[in-house]
Structures are given as C-alpha cells and as structure tokens.
Amino acid sequence: MSKQYIQVSRITVTFKKSIAIAAGVLITLFSNEADAQVPETFIPSSVNSELIVKTRTSVNDDAITLQLSENIESLADCLNEKFKISCNEDQNCTILAPAHQFLMEISPSIGAEKATLSCNIEYAAVTHSLRLPHGFMLTLTKPMDTMDDTKVMFNLMRNRKLLISDVVDSSLLKEYIGSVIHKLG
Amino acid sequence: MQFLTPREKKQLKMAYTFEHIPRRTYPKTFLKDVHLYIGYPQRVMDNVTVDNLTQFYQQNFHLDVSVAEVVNGVSFNSLDEKVRIEFLPDKLRLISRFPVYKSFESLRDFWFPIFVNYFHIVGVSSLNKIVLSKYNELDFQLQNDETTLTDLLKMVYSKDVLELASFDIERNESFRNNVRREWIGSMSSDDDMNSVFSYEFGFRKNSDDLKSGVLTLKTTVASGNINTDIESGLKEISCYNDVLFDGFHWCVNEGIINKMSV
C-alpha cells in the first residue's frame, strides 16, 4: 500500500441558485466564480474498479449479485451511473439495471469454479475489469473510444500477464469468449 | 447537421458546422465533469527508468508509489474527489469536476506541462487517441401541474436536439434512458484528424410524479485512430474544446444560455 499523505485540502465553495425559467419551473445553476484551484493533496487509488465474483452468482433478467473490491462510488462511476446499486454491511451488493441494457452474459468455466457475469457494453464509460477465478482478469472496453460502436476491446490476463488482446464485434462477444475458454481448457 | 450511418461515417469527412460562438466563461453553469483521455502506443518499460518515474510521481503528487504501480499504472484522487488522474501503460485519463474545473485554459495550463514531462520520462513521442467530453446535470423542479416534463425539455434542450433525437417527446416513454447521437466531422474541411462529435442527453427522476429530477447532457469529441506528435496532439485538444463549446450551444435552448449569463 502506498504511503498516504493526509492533509487538509483547499476549501472550495460553491454557490448554487434556483432560477425560474417559467412559471413554476425551477432549475439550479451553480456559480462559476468561486475561487477554486487544483487540489494539492492526492491519494493513490485503484486504477480500475474491479468486480470480484463472490461465488456462483445468481442472475435473473435484471440483477446480479457481486462482491465489490472497491468503494461504491468508484464502482458507480465505473458503471456510468446507469445502475442502481444497493449493498449490505458485508459489501454484498445488488446491481439493478434495465434488462435490455445487458447486452451479453459471460459464463466462463475456468477450473472448478463457475461464474456468470453480465456486463453492459453499450453504456460502459471506462474499462470494466472482471476478476475471474484462478488469477484470470477479463477487461472489456467501451466503444466510445473507437469509431465503431459495435466493437469492444477484449483483454484476458492472468497474473498481470496479457494472454489475449483482440477487438471483437460485440454481437459475437459471447461466442468469442466461449471459444477462448474452450482453448484454455 | 447531418447524421450518418456507420458505413457513411467511414466514407465521408466534413467540417463541423455548428455556429461558432466566441469563447467565454459563464457566471453560472451546470457543468459537472470534464473527462480527457489521451492514448499513446504502449510504453516499453525496458526503456523507462523506474527511478525517474517514481520521482515524477513524488514531485507532482507528493506520493511514494510502489514499483508495481509504476510499471502497471497508477491513479490518484484528490482528497476532495474533484480530480482523478490515471497514468496507464497506454493512456492517460483525467477527470476534473466542478468547481475545480473552471475553464479549459486552467486545466490545460496546469496539466499539460505535467503530461509533457510524463511523456518525456516514459519515452512516448506520439499520440494515437484523444477524447474530450463534458458532462452536465441540471436539477429541476416543476412546481405546478400546468407545466409538464415535455415543456421543460423544450425549455432546456434545443429544437434541433429534440428533433434529431427522433423520439416521441409527447409520449415521453423512451426518455427513461439516455438518447445518444453522433456526428463525424473535422475541425476544418482540410483537417486530417477526423473525429466524432456525440451528444447524449437523458433524464433522471427524483420522484415518481416526475416533478423533480435531473436533466443530463454529455458532449464528446473523440478522435479516430491517429498518429500525431505530442505538441500537435495537445494543441488539437484545444480545438476539441472549441467544438464542445459550440456543440453545447447547439444542444441547449437559448433561454438557458441567458440564465447562465447573468
């Protein structure tokens, strides 16, 4: 764990103001004139919000149960605030999303353990890293960074070593992952 | 404004034709986040002195990082969570949130020298991807029954945006999820650095009666796969910001701009 310097960061003050744009219609705008500066104090943080599959996960049309390795805020940010996330004290969280936003399911059978994951490709804002059993890590990257929305970047790593890196048509992703798993035995 | 099929996108290039608006910083805003992504060919750690990189992080963030983090990538959050910066083997990613984000110029003046220093240390001499996006959230309350959500949408978003979104605004049903549209173009007609402008607007309710919630607007300019030197690439980001500024004005109703101006 990196050494952390905890200091009092600069105080930034924002003023928000509700403004009527029509009779009975209020919007809130923020003052852009407060004297804010780039904070001087940083803390190290995880590069990726990682989702760790707890056990065999139960999946229905609109819910997944996952155990999180990161704080909820960063996860929510990772998932682009499209999902409703609720967690209990053990950090077992349920992520809800409209069923149609789940464009695929991955069912890898790596080793003795099995896990079923769902991942939203269409709205993923950043790289999703999914930690699989036995040191495998799967990352899927949003098409926002490509010219073609149908493409998704697929990376499979094990113990930080890149095994496979490819660009895959999202409609073929499930089939592609199936072939990868088959090759891995 | 013209929208293209994926096939047309690959065939056609044109300059953005948003009305050009002289740049200014408005006294009021509903901007929440600015995201900057800079991609480059994967650095080869064999050519990088870990000590130099460690020193870079120490100097700029006053933090010691492990060798593993130096090699595999490291990110930092500011304590107030208004700034997040990620140094990864093949990309930089910066998120600057309001009110720390005051203007593109302040972001550029603070961060670009740090980026240039970083590129020098890790031996990056070219960039292959640039994405700049801005995310806005507008809180609203409807305090009477006469005004509907549809009325509000028309007050906030431009007519062009609502028409091009091609959803039935009167039925409102499809507005529960974000609507995303994109347009390919260049900064100028003779510009080789093709890019895509996209906007995504949406709605998040606070109450079932739709009387309060948040209207969202995300605008993005993303390059295609490019190969440009550092200096040209960083200059290009300023052009992207100009496109976003013009694009934002194209997306929102003039009445909102007027409210932001005073």
XYZ file of C-alpha atoms in Angstrom:
447
model
C 0.000 0.000 0.000
C 1.395 3.333 -0.901
C 2.217 5.867 1.725
C -0.636 8.279 2.108
C -0.334 11.905 2.971
C -3.480 13.142 4.587
C -3.689 16.884 4.665
C -6.427 19.409 4.724
C -7.300 20.087 1.137
C -8.145 23.518 -0.087
C -11.662 24.523 0.642
C -13.775 25.148 -2.378
C -17.019 26.967 -2.021
C -19.826 26.683 -4.493
C -22.958 28.690 -4.639
C -25.997 27.196 -6.186
C -29.042 29.152 -7.110
C -32.503 28.076 -8.126
C -33.769 30.090 -11.041
C -37.245 30.162 -12.526
C -37.227 29.651 -16.276
C -41.025 29.707 -16.454
C -43.888 29.977 -14.016
C -43.435 27.168 -11.532
C -40.337 25.747 -13.233
C -37.127 25.953 -11.246
C -33.677 24.926 -12.372
C -30.481 25.007 -10.354
C -27.327 26.611 -11.660
C -24.001 26.903 -9.871
C -21.890 29.979 -9.558
C -18.810 29.622 -11.695
C -16.999 32.410 -9.969
C -15.806 30.753 -6.774
C -12.044 30.723 -6.475
C -11.309 27.039 -6.795
C -7.895 25.628 -7.601
C -6.491 22.258 -8.381
C -6.213 20.396 -5.079
C -2.732 19.997 -3.758
C -3.308 16.762 -1.957
C -3.820 13.465 -3.701
C -4.198 9.914 -2.535
C -3.380 6.837 -4.561
C -6.336 4.856 -5.762
C -7.032 1.756 -7.739
C -6.703 2.081 -11.463
C -9.728 0.004 -12.179
C -12.908 -0.601 -10.290
C -12.803 -4.316 -10.041
C -15.729 -6.569 -9.514
C -14.972 -9.800 -7.741
C -17.401 -12.596 -8.242
C -18.274 -13.904 -4.844
C -19.417 -17.407 -5.708
C -21.735 -18.796 -8.266
C -23.752 -15.705 -8.858
C -27.451 -15.766 -9.305
C -28.585 -13.949 -12.373
C -32.016 -13.074 -13.497
C -33.116 -10.602 -16.077
C -32.202 -7.511 -14.200
C -29.998 -8.247 -11.211
C -26.554 -9.565 -10.428
C -25.050 -10.228 -7.048
C -21.424 -9.310 -6.759
C -18.915 -8.695 -4.057
C -17.086 -5.460 -4.570
C -13.431 -4.853 -4.101
C -13.745 -1.111 -4.421
C -15.869 1.509 -2.847
C -19.342 2.019 -4.147
C -18.723 5.468 -5.501
C -15.959 4.374 -7.820
C -17.989 1.416 -8.940
C -20.956 3.592 -9.691
C -18.673 5.880 -11.611
C -17.280 2.922 -13.480
C -20.714 1.820 -14.486
C -21.524 5.311 -15.630
C -24.257 5.838 -13.100
C -26.669 3.757 -15.102
C -27.216 1.169 -12.432
C -28.924 1.264 -9.099
C -26.627 -0.231 -6.524
C -27.584 -1.339 -3.061
C -25.264 -3.004 -0.614
C -25.494 -4.618 2.778
C -22.965 -4.362 5.563
C -20.871 -7.168 4.104
C -20.415 -5.271 0.868
C -22.550 -7.787 -0.935
C -24.206 -5.658 -3.486
C -27.046 -5.973 -5.874
C -26.794 -4.075 -9.093
C -30.012 -3.362 -10.873
C -30.344 -2.233 -14.410
C -32.989 -2.360 -17.088
C -32.828 -5.797 -18.598
C -32.331 -4.548 -22.116
C -29.116 -2.795 -21.141
C -27.452 -6.130 -20.594
C -26.140 -6.970 -23.976
C -24.387 -10.144 -23.075
C -23.681 -12.721 -20.450
C -20.409 -14.438 -19.916
C -20.372 -17.910 -18.469
C -16.764 -18.932 -18.147
C -15.960 -22.346 -16.776
C -12.405 -21.873 -15.709
C -11.185 -24.525 -13.340
C -13.663 -25.903 -10.893
C -15.460 -22.674 -10.217
C -18.093 -21.193 -12.389
C -19.339 -17.690 -12.544
C -21.909 -15.940 -14.579
C -21.275 -12.312 -15.237
C -23.177 -9.715 -17.074
C -21.645 -6.604 -18.413
C -23.114 -3.581 -20.051
C -21.202 -2.788 -23.184
C -23.295 -0.048 -24.656
C -23.034 2.313 -21.755
C -19.733 1.342 -20.198
C -17.764 4.536 -19.806
C -14.446 3.058 -18.878
C -12.704 -0.250 -18.994
C -14.509 -2.857 -16.965
C -12.218 -5.269 -15.239
C -13.728 -8.513 -14.109
C -11.614 -10.687 -11.850
C -12.186 -14.328 -12.544
C -11.099 -17.330 -10.507
C -7.537 -18.626 -10.669
C -5.898 -15.313 -11.369
C -7.697 -14.534 -14.586
C -8.705 -10.969 -15.302
C -11.021 -10.016 -18.127
C -11.316 -6.436 -19.301
C -13.810 -5.021 -21.722
C -13.521 -1.502 -23.021
C -16.237 0.775 -24.150
C -16.742 1.518 -27.806
C -16.830 5.252 -27.040
C -13.132 5.301 -27.646
C -13.454 3.767 -31.069
C -15.009 4.969 -34.254
C -17.243 1.953 -34.391
C -19.762 1.417 -31.628
C -20.202 -2.227 -32.454
C -16.645 -3.036 -31.417
C -15.381 -3.882 -27.987
C -11.818 -4.346 -26.825
C -11.293 -7.719 -25.188
C -8.280 -8.424 -22.970
C -7.664 -11.549 -20.943
C -4.839 -11.525 -18.434
C -3.571 -13.933 -15.860
C -1.429 -12.741 -13.018
C -0.891 -9.473 -14.886
C 0.356 -11.249 -17.990
C -1.585 -10.490 -21.121
C -2.800 -13.694 -22.736
C -5.206 -12.425 -25.370
C -5.973 -8.981 -26.724
C -8.432 -8.519 -29.518
C -11.135 -6.258 -30.865
C -14.408 -8.112 -31.164
C -17.785 -7.310 -32.561
C -19.999 -7.013 -29.503
C -22.684 -9.197 -31.041
C -20.132 -12.004 -31.305
C -18.566 -11.443 -27.914
C -20.298 -14.249 -26.103
C -19.344 -16.710 -28.797
C -15.805 -15.355 -28.862
C -15.385 -15.705 -25.122
C -16.750 -19.229 -25.356
C -14.073 -20.134 -27.872
C -11.374 -18.585 -25.691
C -12.495 -20.564 -22.683
C -12.594 -23.703 -24.765
C -8.998 -23.135 -25.877
C -7.886 -22.549 -22.326
C -9.329 -25.893 -21.437
C -26.426 18.997 -39.000
C -26.320 15.569 -40.551
C -26.183 12.117 -39.021
C -24.562 9.244 -40.793
C -24.754 5.518 -40.884
C -21.617 3.649 -39.797
C -20.780 2.979 -43.451
C -21.174 6.625 -44.354
C -19.017 7.600 -41.423
C -16.105 5.697 -42.845
C -16.507 7.250 -46.245
C -17.209 10.849 -45.505
C -15.419 13.650 -43.748
C -16.674 17.142 -43.226
C -16.114 20.137 -41.043
C -18.407 20.669 -38.085
C -20.934 23.302 -38.939
C -22.069 24.412 -35.537
C -22.469 28.120 -35.331
C -19.206 29.397 -33.940
C -19.669 31.095 -30.587
C -16.944 33.343 -29.174
C -15.470 31.581 -26.167
C -16.399 32.870 -22.747
C -16.788 31.591 -19.204
C -20.337 31.989 -17.987
C -21.039 33.235 -14.459
C -23.328 30.250 -13.882
C -23.070 26.698 -15.059
C -24.432 23.200 -14.686
C -21.244 21.508 -15.839
C -20.287 18.634 -13.543
C -17.347 16.727 -15.013
C -14.744 17.086 -17.728
C -13.057 13.917 -18.970
C -9.864 13.875 -21.002
C -8.424 10.687 -22.478
C -5.057 10.619 -24.233
C -3.947 7.349 -25.787
C -0.469 6.500 -26.965
C 1.453 3.448 -28.109
C 2.075 1.188 -25.160
C 5.194 2.251 -23.350
C 8.004 -0.259 -23.159
C 9.174 -0.383 -19.578
C 12.585 -1.652 -20.665
C 13.298 1.868 -21.824
C 11.944 3.585 -18.753
C 13.922 4.260 -15.653
C 11.667 3.354 -12.782
C 13.500 5.773 -10.529
C 12.699 8.650 -12.861
C 9.057 7.733 -12.948
C 8.928 7.309 -9.200
C 10.473 10.732 -8.844
C 7.901 12.156 -11.243
C 5.044 10.966 -9.047
C 6.796 12.188 -5.923
C 7.328 15.652 -7.368
C 3.854 16.126 -8.781
C 1.718 14.343 -6.226
C 3.973 14.173 -3.174
C 3.345 10.455 -3.025
C 5.512 7.394 -2.985
C 4.274 4.644 -5.249
C 5.378 1.053 -5.472
C 7.432 -0.286 -8.344
C 4.466 -2.443 -9.352
C 2.279 0.626 -9.611
C 4.910 2.452 -11.596
C 5.098 -0.449 -14.030
C 1.417 -1.276 -14.319
C -0.115 2.127 -13.917
C -1.147 4.333 -11.077
C -4.009 6.680 -10.405
C -4.595 9.445 -7.915
C -7.704 11.002 -6.490
C -7.650 14.385 -4.862
C -8.894 14.266 -1.290
C -11.986 16.213 -2.200
C -12.546 13.787 -5.115
C -12.737 16.643 -7.573
C -9.771 15.457 -9.598
C -8.777 11.974 -10.695
C -5.725 11.275 -12.823
C -4.675 7.888 -14.179
C -1.279 7.103 -15.673
C -1.616 3.823 -17.516
C 0.769 1.982 -19.838
C -1.143 3.045 -22.925
C -3.194 6.023 -21.872
C -3.688 8.992 -19.576
C -7.115 9.709 -18.194
C -8.051 12.887 -16.339
C -11.352 13.702 -14.689
C -11.793 17.226 -13.375
C -15.008 18.088 -11.608
C -16.734 21.353 -10.916
C -15.821 23.643 -9.208
C -12.156 22.715 -9.585
C -12.699 22.796 -13.309
C -13.010 26.479 -14.040
C -12.116 26.633 -17.691
C -10.314 24.591 -20.274
C -7.415 27.023 -20.182
C -6.858 26.487 -16.470
C -6.938 22.722 -16.959
C -4.566 22.968 -19.892
C -2.118 25.292 -18.162
C -1.934 23.114 -15.066
C -1.939 19.597 -16.506
C -0.350 19.760 -19.949
C 3.172 20.564 -18.680
C 2.835 17.572 -16.348
C 1.742 15.400 -19.270
C 4.656 16.568 -21.414
C 7.053 15.775 -18.593
C 5.484 12.343 -18.174
C 5.706 11.593 -21.894
C 9.352 12.574 -21.860
C 10.122 10.272 -18.957
C 8.322 7.242 -20.372
C 9.564 7.840 -23.901
C 6.204 8.495 -25.521
C 6.628 10.569 -28.665
C 3.272 10.155 -30.385
C -0.415 10.047 -29.514
C -2.936 7.708 -31.114
C -6.223 8.655 -29.469
C -7.798 11.758 -27.957
C -11.220 12.016 -26.330
C -12.582 15.082 -24.568
C -16.046 15.059 -23.024
C -18.116 17.263 -20.744
C -20.988 16.109 -18.582
C -23.740 18.467 -17.421
C -26.509 17.956 -14.890
C -29.396 20.347 -14.416
C -31.582 19.963 -11.339
C -35.190 20.902 -11.879
C -38.464 21.197 -10.004
C -41.886 21.500 -11.545
C -43.995 23.316 -9.008
C -47.340 23.318 -10.726
C -49.468 20.945 -12.762
C -49.641 23.169 -15.794
C -46.036 22.582 -16.790
C -45.114 19.115 -17.956
C -41.794 17.410 -18.373
C -42.194 17.838 -22.092
C -42.474 21.578 -21.614
C -39.306 21.521 -19.564
C -37.396 19.564 -22.188
C -38.306 22.176 -24.745
C -37.082 24.902 -22.392
C -33.731 23.230 -21.794
C -32.736 21.416 -24.968
C -32.633 22.940 -28.411
C -35.218 22.187 -31.017
C -32.569 20.543 -33.181
C -31.530 18.171 -30.431
C -35.055 17.075 -29.693
C -35.912 16.622 -33.350
C -32.754 14.741 -34.208
C -33.155 12.503 -31.205
C -36.132 11.098 -33.087
C -38.113 10.038 -30.076
C -41.696 10.824 -29.405
C -41.473 13.696 -26.995
C -45.216 13.775 -26.390
C -45.348 10.159 -25.293
C -42.178 10.566 -23.294
C -41.868 6.836 -22.904
C -38.493 6.345 -24.464
C -36.903 9.122 -22.489
C -36.260 6.972 -19.458
C -32.969 6.009 -20.996
C -30.394 8.280 -22.478
C -30.601 9.206 -26.097
C -27.296 9.200 -27.895
C -26.499 10.564 -31.317
C -23.206 11.250 -33.006
C -21.811 13.108 -35.921
C -18.484 12.645 -37.612
C -16.500 15.653 -38.694
C -13.265 17.534 -38.558
C -12.160 20.789 -37.080
C -11.892 22.122 -40.613
C -12.530 20.753 -44.068
C -8.822 20.280 -44.767
C -8.099 18.728 -41.406
C -6.682 15.229 -41.494
C -7.579 14.412 -37.906
C -11.028 13.003 -38.288
C -13.151 12.972 -35.178
C -16.624 12.248 -33.900
C -18.814 14.671 -32.019
C -21.507 12.956 -29.997
C -24.073 14.133 -27.557
C -26.106 12.144 -25.105
C -28.973 13.584 -23.165
C -31.120 11.985 -20.567
C -33.324 12.296 -17.595
C -33.219 11.035 -14.032
C -36.252 11.449 -11.862
C -36.260 12.120 -8.147
C -39.909 11.348 -7.699
C -42.445 9.095 -9.362
C -44.622 12.024 -10.278
C -41.813 13.374 -12.492
C -41.980 16.702 -10.696
C -38.302 16.832 -9.859
C -35.133 15.308 -11.155
C -32.077 15.921 -13.238
C -31.645 16.562 -16.925
C -28.285 15.418 -18.243
C -26.233 16.326 -21.263
C -22.910 14.778 -22.204
C -20.993 16.054 -25.206
C -17.908 14.313 -26.541
C -15.347 14.787 -29.255
C -13.310 11.655 -29.947
C -10.551 11.260 -32.468
C -10.259 8.285 -34.709
C -7.075 6.281 -34.614
C -4.431 8.931 -35.125
C -0.689 9.194 -35.122
C 0.413 12.643 -34.121
C 3.298 14.139 -32.241
C 2.810 15.330 -28.685
C 2.748 19.046 -29.430
C 0.231 18.759 -32.267
C -1.938 16.366 -30.276
C -2.143 18.638 -27.260
C -2.962 21.592 -29.494
C -5.701 19.524 -31.066
C -7.340 19.122 -27.673
C -7.909 22.884 -27.586
C -9.714 22.569 -30.916
C -11.841 19.786 -29.443
C -12.764 22.086 -26.602
C -13.883 24.745 -29.079
C -16.079 22.177 -30.805
C -17.586 21.176 -27.462
C -18.299 24.798 -26.635
C -20.065 25.359 -29.946
C -21.742 21.966 -29.678
C -23.051 22.735 -26.204
C -24.691 25.896 -27.519
C -26.221 23.889 -30.304
C -27.628 21.404 -27.784
C -29.306 23.745 -25.321
C -32.061 26.302 -25.577
C -31.007 29.925 -25.778
C -33.043 30.661 -22.672
C -30.701 28.509 -20.610
C -27.677 30.320 -22.018
C -29.315 33.590 -20.992
C -29.772 32.293 -17.427
C -26.136 31.218 -17.349
C -25.029 34.656 -18.498
C -26.207 36.687 -15.511
